[in-house]
XYZ file of C-alpha atoms in Angstrom:
305
model
C 1.559 24.557 -6.176
C 3.112 26.915 -8.743
C 6.644 26.589 -10.117
C 8.232 28.971 -7.610
C 6.539 27.230 -4.676
C 7.594 23.842 -6.034
C 11.253 24.814 -6.352
C 11.170 26.224 -2.828
C 9.688 22.965 -1.512
C 12.505 21.031 -3.214
C 15.231 22.766 -1.214
C 17.011 20.867 1.533
C 15.208 21.713 4.781
C 16.995 23.842 7.340
C 16.290 22.821 10.888
C 14.124 20.073 12.384
C 11.384 18.525 10.238
C 8.677 15.898 10.675
C 9.404 12.683 8.801
C 7.765 9.368 7.990
C 9.725 6.434 6.575
C 8.328 3.802 4.191
C 10.533 0.712 4.069
C 10.718 -2.905 2.892
C 13.071 -3.504 5.793
C 13.494 -7.277 5.369
C 14.224 -7.120 1.648
C 17.992 -6.599 1.947
C 20.400 -5.197 4.525
C 20.449 -1.459 3.812
C 16.999 -0.465 5.080
C 18.180 -1.281 8.592
C 21.038 1.199 8.243
C 18.593 3.840 6.987
C 16.135 3.329 9.855
C 18.939 3.549 12.400
C 20.485 6.611 10.726
C 17.142 8.406 10.836
C 16.703 7.596 14.527
C 20.265 8.665 15.330
C 19.485 12.083 13.852
C 16.451 12.676 16.048
C 17.510 16.271 16.722
C 16.782 17.077 13.066
C 14.380 14.327 11.984
C 11.244 13.925 14.077
C 9.891 10.470 13.239
C 6.095 10.529 13.056
C 5.620 7.008 11.655
C 7.325 4.065 9.960
C 5.412 2.091 7.333
C 6.108 -1.476 6.224
C 6.137 -1.799 2.433
C 5.513 -4.877 0.268
C 8.247 -6.657 -1.647
C 8.570 -9.956 -3.486
C 11.851 -11.764 -4.128
C 13.763 -14.758 -2.765
C 13.347 -13.416 0.782
C 9.533 -13.476 0.650
C 6.786 -15.721 -0.696
C 4.565 -12.826 -1.821
C 4.340 -9.025 -1.557
C 2.191 -9.507 1.556
C 4.740 -11.833 3.168
C 7.452 -9.297 2.390
C 5.452 -6.549 4.059
C 4.791 -8.579 7.213
C 8.452 -9.605 7.460
C 9.441 -5.968 7.010
C 7.090 -4.939 9.822
C 8.845 -7.354 12.195
C 12.281 -6.200 11.033
C 11.356 -2.568 11.741
C 10.467 -3.523 15.309
C 13.787 -5.362 15.652
C 15.752 -2.281 14.589
C 13.755 -0.076 16.940
C 14.723 -2.390 19.788
C 18.399 -2.329 18.781
C 18.227 1.488 18.765
C 16.535 1.520 22.188
C 13.540 3.241 20.599
C 10.705 0.910 21.544
C 8.739 4.056 22.330
C 8.106 4.252 18.569
C 6.582 0.768 18.220
C 3.048 2.152 18.231
C 4.013 4.363 15.272
C 4.821 1.384 13.026
C 2.040 0.475 10.575
C 1.320 -2.436 8.268
C 1.342 -1.382 4.634
C -0.070 -2.741 1.395
C -0.254 -6.479 0.794
C -0.404 -6.033 -2.997
C 0.747 -3.521 -5.578
C -1.575 -1.104 -7.357
C -3.687 -2.774 -10.020
C -4.080 0.501 -11.923
C -3.369 4.215 -11.531
C -6.754 5.075 -10.039
C -7.447 2.512 -7.311
C -5.619 2.710 -3.957
C -4.575 -0.330 -1.972
C -6.197 0.225 1.414
C -3.870 -0.385 4.352
C -3.191 0.990 7.812
C -0.135 2.770 6.415
C -1.946 4.440 3.516
C -4.827 5.567 5.723
C -2.493 6.878 8.421
C -0.329 8.745 5.905
C -3.333 10.359 4.199
C -4.730 11.517 7.543
C -1.355 12.665 8.917
C -0.309 14.550 5.776
C -3.616 16.422 5.694
C -2.583 18.248 8.893
C 0.484 19.840 7.229
C 0.837 22.716 4.752
C 2.958 24.093 1.903
C 4.875 26.152 4.418
C 5.332 23.245 6.832
C 5.288 19.993 4.826
C 5.576 16.407 5.990
C 8.693 14.746 4.557
C 8.199 11.205 3.276
C 11.408 9.184 3.051
C 10.641 6.340 0.656
C 13.059 3.404 0.302
C 10.803 0.746 -1.168
C 8.087 0.209 -3.746
C 6.032 3.368 -3.433
C 2.621 1.663 -3.199
C 1.749 3.000 0.248
C 2.440 6.622 -0.681
C 0.656 6.422 -4.035
C -2.344 4.883 -2.278
C -2.420 7.707 0.283
C -2.419 10.259 -2.549
C -5.276 8.423 -4.268
C -7.183 8.421 -0.967
C -6.690 12.195 -0.552
C -5.210 14.012 -3.563
C -5.077 17.302 -1.627
C -2.034 16.094 0.329
C 0.254 16.633 -2.684
C 0.665 20.258 -1.588
C 1.474 19.238 1.988
C 4.235 16.662 1.476
C 7.734 16.317 0.063
C 8.640 12.848 -1.211
C 12.275 11.723 -1.101
C 12.488 8.455 -3.033
C 15.320 6.063 -3.633
C 13.884 4.574 -6.810
C 14.572 4.119 -10.497
C 17.936 4.231 -12.224
C 19.882 7.214 -13.551
C 18.387 8.947 -16.565
C 21.358 7.780 -18.657
C 21.028 4.138 -17.599
C 19.938 1.842 -20.457
C 16.817 0.631 -18.631
C 14.722 1.372 -15.562
C 14.521 -2.147 -14.136
C 15.193 -0.990 -10.604
C 13.702 -3.115 -7.807
C 11.703 -0.419 -6.005
C 10.260 0.994 -9.222
C 9.665 -2.031 -11.413
C 7.665 -3.798 -8.679
C 4.912 -1.224 -9.080
C 5.200 1.000 -12.144
C 1.619 2.216 -11.674
C 2.487 3.675 -8.272
C 5.688 5.227 -9.630
C 3.754 6.909 -12.444
C 1.410 8.441 -9.877
C 4.326 9.807 -7.867
C 6.171 11.262 -10.858
C 2.988 12.643 -12.406
C 0.955 14.027 -9.499
C 3.047 17.234 -9.119
C 3.910 16.610 -5.490
C 7.419 17.852 -4.634
C 9.688 14.905 -5.455
C 13.383 14.299 -4.828
C 14.738 11.265 -6.690
C 17.861 9.363 -5.714
C 18.528 7.014 -8.654
C 20.134 3.662 -7.919
C 22.415 2.451 -10.727
C 24.568 5.281 -11.984
C 24.289 7.433 -8.860
C 23.651 5.807 -5.460
C 25.457 2.654 -6.598
C 28.658 4.554 -5.717
C 27.674 4.495 -2.042
C 29.151 1.103 -1.221
C 31.181 -0.363 1.620
C 33.373 -3.413 2.220
C 33.871 -6.100 4.858
C 37.160 -4.640 6.170
C 35.557 -1.230 6.486
C 32.560 -2.612 8.394
C 34.827 -4.684 10.635
C 36.910 -1.608 11.418
C 34.149 0.957 11.852
C 31.197 -1.021 13.267
C 32.140 -4.369 14.811
C 32.397 -4.332 18.574
C 31.062 -0.804 18.975
C 27.518 -1.563 20.204
C 24.670 -4.045 19.667
C 23.178 -2.058 16.789
C 26.489 -1.719 14.936
C 27.230 -5.422 15.433
C 23.846 -6.402 14.021
C 24.187 -4.196 10.959
C 27.669 -5.473 10.147
C 26.889 -9.153 10.764
C 23.651 -8.893 8.803
C 25.639 -7.529 5.863
C 28.244 -10.292 6.113
C 25.521 -12.960 6.201
C 23.887 -11.437 3.128
C 27.165 -11.675 1.211
C 28.267 -15.106 2.459
C 27.246 -16.825 -0.783
C 30.354 -15.344 -2.422
C 33.631 -17.315 -2.490
C 36.206 -16.331 0.119
C 38.638 -15.056 -2.509
C 36.124 -12.629 -4.045
C 36.689 -8.964 -3.242
C 33.208 -7.564 -2.720
C 31.613 -4.256 -1.912
C 27.970 -3.674 -1.036
C 25.914 -0.573 -1.796
C 24.059 0.694 1.273
C 21.573 2.440 -0.989
C 18.787 3.437 1.372
C 20.842 5.589 3.713
C 21.110 8.242 1.002
C 17.390 9.053 1.084
C 17.604 9.874 4.781
C 20.842 11.769 4.207
C 19.230 14.126 1.701
C 17.282 15.694 4.566
C 20.617 16.340 6.301
C 22.312 17.688 3.183
C 22.348 21.365 4.061
C 25.248 22.947 2.190
C 25.449 19.919 -0.146
C 27.772 18.150 2.288
C 26.729 14.643 1.211
C 25.393 14.925 -2.327
C 24.759 17.178 -5.302
C 21.485 17.594 -7.171
C 19.747 19.693 -9.798
C 16.238 20.723 -10.746
C 14.870 18.944 -13.833
C 11.549 18.394 -15.544
C 10.048 15.205 -14.135
C 10.407 12.169 -16.393
C 7.584 9.642 -16.399
C 8.336 5.937 -15.819
C 6.828 3.855 -18.613
C 5.561 0.285 -18.414
C 8.359 -0.814 -20.766
C 10.859 0.101 -17.997
C 12.214 3.254 -19.603
C 11.620 6.951 -18.935
C 9.502 9.215 -21.098
C 11.049 12.688 -21.057
C 9.398 16.032 -21.690
C 10.151 19.715 -21.181
C 6.496 20.313 -20.311
C 6.279 18.388 -17.046
C 6.611 19.907 -13.574
C 9.922 20.360 -11.765
C 11.527 17.826 -9.444
C 14.944 17.466 -7.835
C 17.359 14.878 -9.222
C 20.394 13.733 -7.196
C 23.342 13.010 -9.492
C 26.347 12.637 -7.138
C 26.990 11.103 -3.707
C 30.079 12.040 -1.679
C 30.739 8.540 -0.416
C 33.473 9.412 2.097
C 31.587 12.277 3.724
C 28.362 10.326 4.124
C 29.931 7.090 5.364
C 31.966 9.052 7.898
C 28.807 10.621 9.305
C 26.873 7.346 9.148
C 29.501 5.350 11.031
C 29.969 8.113 13.600
C 26.222 8.260 14.313
C 25.726 4.480 14.446
C 28.543 3.988 16.945
C 27.662 6.774 19.373
C-alpha cells in the first residue's frame, strides 16, 4: 500500500462497515461498554466476530485464565444486549503472549481473523477494533502477512507520545505484538491512553442519573462500575475512564464529532517501554483529543434506547 492509499485508508469510514472486536472483556469494566456501544450502532457497524484476548492481573491467574473469563463475559454482554444470535461469532483467543516477533500464537481467533480478513480488499477493508493486548491480531498477520492491505486496525493502546513512559496495560503485556502492529505497515489508528483517552471519564452521580433504572444492560454497566470502585473510601470523589468506548467511537467519528486526530509517522514501541521515533516510517493516524461531552451523550443515549 503506497502513501496515498494508506492515508485514504486512515480516513474515518463513511457508511456501514464490517467490524471485528478484540477484547479482554473481564479485565476491567469498560470493555463491556464498548461491546454494547458497538452492538447499539448496528446500522453502521456490522459485527463479523468478537475475539477474547488474554490478560493477566489481579482479576486472572494467567493470560489464559484472563482470556477464558473474557470469553464468558462477552457472552454475558451479548445476552444483556439481546444479541445471542452473535454467540457463534465469539472465538477463543491466545492463551499466551508472543514469544518473539516471528512466531504466531495459534488460536481460534487468530485463525478466524486471518481467514476472514483475506476476503476483503484495499477498497473494502475489514475494520479491527482492538481494546486489549494485540496478540490475536499480530498472530493473524504472522499467519497471513497479505492481510495488512485488507484491514484497518483501530487500537486503544500505548500512552501519548509526550507521556514519560509507555507502560500502558494493553501494550506492555505484549511489546512483541505491538511492534508487529506498528511496524507492519497496516493502516493503524492509535488512541493513546494516558494523556488522551484518560480524559474520557465518568462519575457515580452521572452513571446513576443517565444509566440506572433504564434497562437491564444499563443497570449492569453502572453496577459493574460501582463494584469495581467500591474499594475507595466513601468520602473520595472518584471518576473512572471508560477508555475502550473511544476505539469503537472512532468508526462513528465522521465530521470529527467525537475526537480529533492527525497523520504522523508511526513510532515503534521499544522493549524499554518508550517509543522510538523516526521520520522514515510509514504513516498512521494518531488521536490527540476526545470530546468527552459529545461522546458520553451519544453513548448514554444509545445504551438506554
